[in-house]
Tab-separated table of N, CA and C in Angstrom:
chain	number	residue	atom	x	y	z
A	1	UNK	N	-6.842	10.922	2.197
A	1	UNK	CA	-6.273	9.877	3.016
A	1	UNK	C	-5.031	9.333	2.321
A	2	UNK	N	-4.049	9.289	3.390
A	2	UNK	CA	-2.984	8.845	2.554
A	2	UNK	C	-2.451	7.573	3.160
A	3	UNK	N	-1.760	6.577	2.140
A	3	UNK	CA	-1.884	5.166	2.607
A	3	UNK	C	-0.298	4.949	2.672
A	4	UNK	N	-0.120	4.402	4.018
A	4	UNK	CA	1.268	4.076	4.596
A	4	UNK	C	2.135	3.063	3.788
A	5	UNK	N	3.586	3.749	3.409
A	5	UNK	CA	3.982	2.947	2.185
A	5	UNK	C	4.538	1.493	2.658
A	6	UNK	N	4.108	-0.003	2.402
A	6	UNK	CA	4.308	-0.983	2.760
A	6	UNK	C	6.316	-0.997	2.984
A	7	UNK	N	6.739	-0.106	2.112
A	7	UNK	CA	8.691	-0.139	2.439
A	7	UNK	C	9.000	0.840	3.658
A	8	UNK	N	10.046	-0.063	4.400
A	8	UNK	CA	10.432	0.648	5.565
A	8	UNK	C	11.756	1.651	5.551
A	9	UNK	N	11.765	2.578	5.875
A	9	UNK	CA	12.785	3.530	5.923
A	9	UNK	C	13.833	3.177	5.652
A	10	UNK	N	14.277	1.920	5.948
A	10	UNK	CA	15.884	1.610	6.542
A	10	UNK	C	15.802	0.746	4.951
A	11	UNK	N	14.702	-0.043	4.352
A	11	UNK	CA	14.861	-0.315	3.136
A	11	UNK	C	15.167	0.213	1.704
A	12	UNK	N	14.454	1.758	2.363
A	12	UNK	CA	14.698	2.247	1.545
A	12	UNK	C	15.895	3.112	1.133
A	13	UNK	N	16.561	3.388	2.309
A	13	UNK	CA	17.624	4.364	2.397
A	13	UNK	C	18.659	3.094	1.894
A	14	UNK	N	18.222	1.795	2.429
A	14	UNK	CA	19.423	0.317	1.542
A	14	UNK	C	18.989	0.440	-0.173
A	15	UNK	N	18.211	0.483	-0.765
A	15	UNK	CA	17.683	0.631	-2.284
A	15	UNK	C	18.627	1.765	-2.731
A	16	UNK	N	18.566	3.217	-2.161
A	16	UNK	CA	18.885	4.475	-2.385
A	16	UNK	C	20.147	4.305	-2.265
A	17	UNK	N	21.169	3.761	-1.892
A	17	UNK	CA	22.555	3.490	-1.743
A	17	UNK	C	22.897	2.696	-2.863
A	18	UNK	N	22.119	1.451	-2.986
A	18	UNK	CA	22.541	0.415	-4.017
A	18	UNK	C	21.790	0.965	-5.559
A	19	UNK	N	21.012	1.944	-5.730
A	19	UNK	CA	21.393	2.175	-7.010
A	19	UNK	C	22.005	3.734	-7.318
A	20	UNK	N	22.668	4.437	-6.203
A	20	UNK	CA	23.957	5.535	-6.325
A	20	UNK	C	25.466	3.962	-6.888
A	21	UNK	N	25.572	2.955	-5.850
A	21	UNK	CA	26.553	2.413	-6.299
A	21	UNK	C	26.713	1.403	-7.419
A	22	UNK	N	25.390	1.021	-7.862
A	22	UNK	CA	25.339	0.464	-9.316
A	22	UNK	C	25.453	1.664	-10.818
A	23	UNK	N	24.593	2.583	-10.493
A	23	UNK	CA	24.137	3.287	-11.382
A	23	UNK	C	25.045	4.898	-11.543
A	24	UNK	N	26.195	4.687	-10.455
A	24	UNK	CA	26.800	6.217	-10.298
A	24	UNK	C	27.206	6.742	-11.161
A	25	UNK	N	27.579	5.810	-12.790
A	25	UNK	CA	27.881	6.829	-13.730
A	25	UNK	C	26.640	7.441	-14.772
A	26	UNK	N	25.794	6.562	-14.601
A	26	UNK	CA	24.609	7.058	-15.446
A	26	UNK	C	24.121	8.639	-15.056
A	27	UNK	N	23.405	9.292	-15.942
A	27	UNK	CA	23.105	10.741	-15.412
A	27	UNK	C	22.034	10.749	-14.806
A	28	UNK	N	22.112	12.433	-14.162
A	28	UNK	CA	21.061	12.501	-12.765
A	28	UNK	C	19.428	12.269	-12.924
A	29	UNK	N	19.290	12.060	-14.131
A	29	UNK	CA	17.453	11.816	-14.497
A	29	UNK	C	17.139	10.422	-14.453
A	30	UNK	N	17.915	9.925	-14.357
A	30	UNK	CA	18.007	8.185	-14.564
A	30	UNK	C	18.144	7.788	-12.855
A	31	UNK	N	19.123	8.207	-12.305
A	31	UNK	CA	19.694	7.587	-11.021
A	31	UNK	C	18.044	8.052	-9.919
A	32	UNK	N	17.481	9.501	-10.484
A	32	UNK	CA	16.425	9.948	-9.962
A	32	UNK	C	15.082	9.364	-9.927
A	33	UNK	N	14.818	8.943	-11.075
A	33	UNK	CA	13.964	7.796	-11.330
A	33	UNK	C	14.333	6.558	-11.049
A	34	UNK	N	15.031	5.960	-10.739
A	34	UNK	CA	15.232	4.445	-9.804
A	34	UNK	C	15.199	4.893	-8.594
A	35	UNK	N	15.944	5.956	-8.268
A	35	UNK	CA	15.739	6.274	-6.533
A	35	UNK	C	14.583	6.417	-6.183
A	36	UNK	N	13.911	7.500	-6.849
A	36	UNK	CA	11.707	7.407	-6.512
A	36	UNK	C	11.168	5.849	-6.713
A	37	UNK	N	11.840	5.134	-7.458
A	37	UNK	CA	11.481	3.452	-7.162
A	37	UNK	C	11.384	2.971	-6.649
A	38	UNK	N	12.604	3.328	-5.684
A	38	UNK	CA	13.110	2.426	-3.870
A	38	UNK	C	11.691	3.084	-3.029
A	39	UNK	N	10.892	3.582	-3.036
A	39	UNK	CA	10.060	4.382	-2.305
A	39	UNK	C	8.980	3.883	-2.403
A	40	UNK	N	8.500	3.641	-3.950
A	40	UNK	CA	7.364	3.025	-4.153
A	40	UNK	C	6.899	1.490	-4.506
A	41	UNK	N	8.080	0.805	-5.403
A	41	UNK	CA	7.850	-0.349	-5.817
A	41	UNK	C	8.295	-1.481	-5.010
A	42	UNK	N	7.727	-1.967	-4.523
A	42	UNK	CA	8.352	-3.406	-3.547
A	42	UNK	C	9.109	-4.108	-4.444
A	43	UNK	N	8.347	-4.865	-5.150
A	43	UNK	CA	9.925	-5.715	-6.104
A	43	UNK	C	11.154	-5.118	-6.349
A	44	UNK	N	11.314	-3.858	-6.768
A	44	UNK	CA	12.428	-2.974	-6.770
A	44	UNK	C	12.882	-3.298	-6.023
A	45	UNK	N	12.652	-2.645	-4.984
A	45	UNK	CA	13.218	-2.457	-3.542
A	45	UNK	C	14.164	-3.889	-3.136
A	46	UNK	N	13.061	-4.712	-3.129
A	46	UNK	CA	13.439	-6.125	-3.207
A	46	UNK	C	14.662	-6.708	-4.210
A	47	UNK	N	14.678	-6.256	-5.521
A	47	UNK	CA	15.865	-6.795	-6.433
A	47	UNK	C	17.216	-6.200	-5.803
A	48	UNK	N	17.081	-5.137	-5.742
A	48	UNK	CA	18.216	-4.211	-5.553
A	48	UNK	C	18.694	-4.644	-4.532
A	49	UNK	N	18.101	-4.915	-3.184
A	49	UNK	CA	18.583	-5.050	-1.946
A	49	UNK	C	19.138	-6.713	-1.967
A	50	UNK	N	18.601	-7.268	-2.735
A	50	UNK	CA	18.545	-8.732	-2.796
A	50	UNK	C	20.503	-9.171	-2.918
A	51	UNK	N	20.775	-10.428	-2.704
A	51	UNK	CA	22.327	-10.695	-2.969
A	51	UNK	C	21.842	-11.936	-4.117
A	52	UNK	N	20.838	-11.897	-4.545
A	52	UNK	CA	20.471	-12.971	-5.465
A	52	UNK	C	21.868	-12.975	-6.717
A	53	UNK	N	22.104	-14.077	-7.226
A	53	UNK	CA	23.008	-14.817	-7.935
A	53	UNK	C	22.576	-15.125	-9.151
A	54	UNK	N	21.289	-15.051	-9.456
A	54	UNK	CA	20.586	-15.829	-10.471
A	54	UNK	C	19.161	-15.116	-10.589
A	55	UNK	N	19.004	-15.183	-12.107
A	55	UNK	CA	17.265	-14.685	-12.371
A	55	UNK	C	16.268	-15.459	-11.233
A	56	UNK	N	16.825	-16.165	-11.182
A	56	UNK	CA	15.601	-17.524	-10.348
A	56	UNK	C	15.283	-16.994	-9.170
A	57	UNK	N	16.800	-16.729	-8.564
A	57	UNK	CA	16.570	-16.344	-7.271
A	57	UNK	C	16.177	-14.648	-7.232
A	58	UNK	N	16.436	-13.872	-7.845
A	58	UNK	CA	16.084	-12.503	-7.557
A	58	UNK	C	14.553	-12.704	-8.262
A	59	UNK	N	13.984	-13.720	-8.963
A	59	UNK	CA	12.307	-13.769	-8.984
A	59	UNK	C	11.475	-14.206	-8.257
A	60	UNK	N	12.404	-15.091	-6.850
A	60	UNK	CA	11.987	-15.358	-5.885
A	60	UNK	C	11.473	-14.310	-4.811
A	61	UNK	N	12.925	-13.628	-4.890
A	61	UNK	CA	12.937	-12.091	-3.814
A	61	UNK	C	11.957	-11.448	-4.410
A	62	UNK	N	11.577	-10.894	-5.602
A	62	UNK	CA	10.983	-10.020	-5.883
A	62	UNK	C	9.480	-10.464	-5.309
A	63	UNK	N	9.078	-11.946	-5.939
A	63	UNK	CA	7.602	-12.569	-5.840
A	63	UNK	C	7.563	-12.234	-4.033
A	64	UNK	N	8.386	-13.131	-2.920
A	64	UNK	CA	8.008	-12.823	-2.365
A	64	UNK	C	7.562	-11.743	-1.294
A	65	UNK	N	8.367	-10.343	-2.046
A	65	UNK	CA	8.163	-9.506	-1.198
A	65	UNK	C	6.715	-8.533	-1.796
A	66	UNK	N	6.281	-9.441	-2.850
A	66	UNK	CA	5.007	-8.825	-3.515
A	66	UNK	C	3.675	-9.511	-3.048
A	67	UNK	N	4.309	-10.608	-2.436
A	67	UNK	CA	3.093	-11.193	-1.552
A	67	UNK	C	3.010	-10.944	-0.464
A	68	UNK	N	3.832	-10.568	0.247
A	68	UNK	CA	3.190	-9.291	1.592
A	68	UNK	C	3.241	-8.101	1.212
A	69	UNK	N	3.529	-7.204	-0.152
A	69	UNK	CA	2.633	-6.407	-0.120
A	69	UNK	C	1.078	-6.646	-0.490
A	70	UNK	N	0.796	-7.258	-1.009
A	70	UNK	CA	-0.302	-7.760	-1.311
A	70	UNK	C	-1.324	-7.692	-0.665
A	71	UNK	N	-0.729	-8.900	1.127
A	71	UNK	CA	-1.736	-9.160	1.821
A	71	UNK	C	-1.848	-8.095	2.545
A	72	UNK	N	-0.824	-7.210	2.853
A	72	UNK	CA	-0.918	-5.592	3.914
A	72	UNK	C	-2.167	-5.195	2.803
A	73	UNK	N	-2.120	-4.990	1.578
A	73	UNK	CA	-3.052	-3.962	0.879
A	73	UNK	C	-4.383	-4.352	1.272
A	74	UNK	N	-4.753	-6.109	1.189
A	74	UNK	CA	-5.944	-6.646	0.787
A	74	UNK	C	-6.800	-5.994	2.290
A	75	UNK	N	-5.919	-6.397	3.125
A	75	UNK	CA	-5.925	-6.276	4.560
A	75	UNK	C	-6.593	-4.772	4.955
A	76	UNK	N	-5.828	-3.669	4.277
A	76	UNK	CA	-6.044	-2.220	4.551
A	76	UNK	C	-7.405	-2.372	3.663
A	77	UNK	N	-7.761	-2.668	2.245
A	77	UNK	CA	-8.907	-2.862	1.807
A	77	UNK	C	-10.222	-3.140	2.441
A	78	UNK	N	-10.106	-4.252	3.377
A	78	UNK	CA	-11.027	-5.411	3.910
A	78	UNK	C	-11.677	-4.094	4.761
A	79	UNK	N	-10.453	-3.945	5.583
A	79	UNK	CA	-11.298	-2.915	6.766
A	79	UNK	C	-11.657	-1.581	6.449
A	80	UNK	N	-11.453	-1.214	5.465
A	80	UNK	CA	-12.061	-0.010	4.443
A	80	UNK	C	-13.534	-0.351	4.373
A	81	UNK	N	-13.786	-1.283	3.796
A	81	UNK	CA	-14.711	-2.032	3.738
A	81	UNK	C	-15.794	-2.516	4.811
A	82	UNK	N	-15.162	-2.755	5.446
A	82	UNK	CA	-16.209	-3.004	6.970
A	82	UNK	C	-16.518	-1.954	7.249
A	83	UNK	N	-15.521	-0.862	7.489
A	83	UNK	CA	-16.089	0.460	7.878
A	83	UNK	C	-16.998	1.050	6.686
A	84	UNK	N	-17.209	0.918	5.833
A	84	UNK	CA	-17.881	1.307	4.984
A	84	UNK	C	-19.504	1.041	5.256
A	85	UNK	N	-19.545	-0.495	5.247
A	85	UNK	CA	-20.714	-0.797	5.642
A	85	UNK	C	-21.386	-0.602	6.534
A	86	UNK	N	-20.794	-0.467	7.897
A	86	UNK	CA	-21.206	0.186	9.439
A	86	UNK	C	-21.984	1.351	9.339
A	87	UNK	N	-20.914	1.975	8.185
A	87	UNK	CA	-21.424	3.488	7.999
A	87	UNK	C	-22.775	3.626	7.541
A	88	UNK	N	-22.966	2.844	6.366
A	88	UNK	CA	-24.450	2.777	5.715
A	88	UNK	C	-25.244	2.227	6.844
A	89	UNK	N	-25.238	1.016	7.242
A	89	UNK	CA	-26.034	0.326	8.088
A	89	UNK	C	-26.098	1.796	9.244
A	90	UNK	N	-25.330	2.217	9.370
A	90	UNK	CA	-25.807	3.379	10.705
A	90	UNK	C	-26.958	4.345	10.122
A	91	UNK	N	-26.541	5.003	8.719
A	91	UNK	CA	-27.286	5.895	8.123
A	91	UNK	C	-28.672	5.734	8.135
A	92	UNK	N	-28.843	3.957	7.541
A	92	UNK	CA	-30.023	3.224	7.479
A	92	UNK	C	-30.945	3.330	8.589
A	93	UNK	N	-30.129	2.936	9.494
A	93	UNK	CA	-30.731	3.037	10.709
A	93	UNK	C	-31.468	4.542	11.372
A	94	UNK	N	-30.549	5.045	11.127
A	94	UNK	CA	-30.850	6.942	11.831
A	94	UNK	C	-32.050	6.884	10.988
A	95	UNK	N	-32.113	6.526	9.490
A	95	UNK	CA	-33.036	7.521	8.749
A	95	UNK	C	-34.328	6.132	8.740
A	96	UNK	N	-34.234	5.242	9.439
A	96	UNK	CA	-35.673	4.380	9.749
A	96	UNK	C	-36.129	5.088	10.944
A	97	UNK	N	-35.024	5.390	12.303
A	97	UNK	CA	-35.836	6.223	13.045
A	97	UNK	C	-36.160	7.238	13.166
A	98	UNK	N	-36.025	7.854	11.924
A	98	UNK	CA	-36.910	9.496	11.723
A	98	UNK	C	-37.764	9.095	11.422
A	99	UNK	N	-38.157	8.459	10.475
A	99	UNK	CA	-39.636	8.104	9.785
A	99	UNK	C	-40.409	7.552	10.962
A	100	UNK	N	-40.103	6.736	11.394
A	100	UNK	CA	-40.439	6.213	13.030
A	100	UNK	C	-41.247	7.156	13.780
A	101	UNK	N	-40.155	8.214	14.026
A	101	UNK	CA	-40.808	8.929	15.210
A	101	UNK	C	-42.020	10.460	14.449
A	102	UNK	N	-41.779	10.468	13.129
A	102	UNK	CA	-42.240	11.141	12.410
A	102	UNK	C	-43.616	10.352	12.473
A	103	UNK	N	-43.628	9.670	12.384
A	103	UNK	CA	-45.393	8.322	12.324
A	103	UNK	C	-45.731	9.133	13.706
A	104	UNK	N	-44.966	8.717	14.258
A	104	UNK	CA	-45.803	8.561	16.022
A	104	UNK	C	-46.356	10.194	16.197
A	105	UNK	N	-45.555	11.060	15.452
A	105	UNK	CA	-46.075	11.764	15.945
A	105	UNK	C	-46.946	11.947	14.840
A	106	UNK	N	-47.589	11.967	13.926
A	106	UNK	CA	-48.577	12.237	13.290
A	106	UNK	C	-49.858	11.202	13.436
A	107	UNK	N	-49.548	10.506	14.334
A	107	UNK	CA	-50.639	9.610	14.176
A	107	UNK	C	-51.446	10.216	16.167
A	108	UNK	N	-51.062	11.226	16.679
A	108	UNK	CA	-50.941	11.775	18.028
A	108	UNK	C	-52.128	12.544	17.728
């Protein structure tokens, strides 16, 4: 199962631009590894894209774009979770009414 990356396309292709035009003289193993960044890390994504002026403010951007990833994750978690339990509680169930009907009939 693969889990849908909380960054949106258009964010990321904005990340992937802004560190070709920060980073264009550094070499290609470096610029490659910040670009796989824009893909995965929200704060990244978030600094880079940010017009922040100040540590303060680009720790703002970063925090808050780590608190909706956060709640998307907890969120995808939760209902992982519910379905999880359904599942057992079903199992539970099937395998009380074998034994069930397994009685009835031995007691025939």
């Amino acid at each position: 199962m693969q889990i849908k990356s909380p960054i949106s396309s258009a964010d990321i292709n904005l990340c992937q631009r802004e560190v070709a035009v920060r980073y264009g003289s550094s070499n290609d193993s470096t610029k490659k590894m910040l670009s796989d960044k824009c893909e995965s890390d929200v704060g990244y994504v978030a600094l880079m894209t940010s017009d922040a002026s100040s540590a303060n403010q680009a720790a703002q951007v970063i925090s808050a774009a780590n608190s909706s990833s956060l709640g998307s994750g907890m969120l995808s978690l939760f209902l992982l979770g519910v379905g999880l339990v359904f599942t057992l509680v079903g199992a539970v169930a099937v395998i009380a009414q074998r034994r069930n009907a397994r009685k009835k009939l031995s007691i025939k």
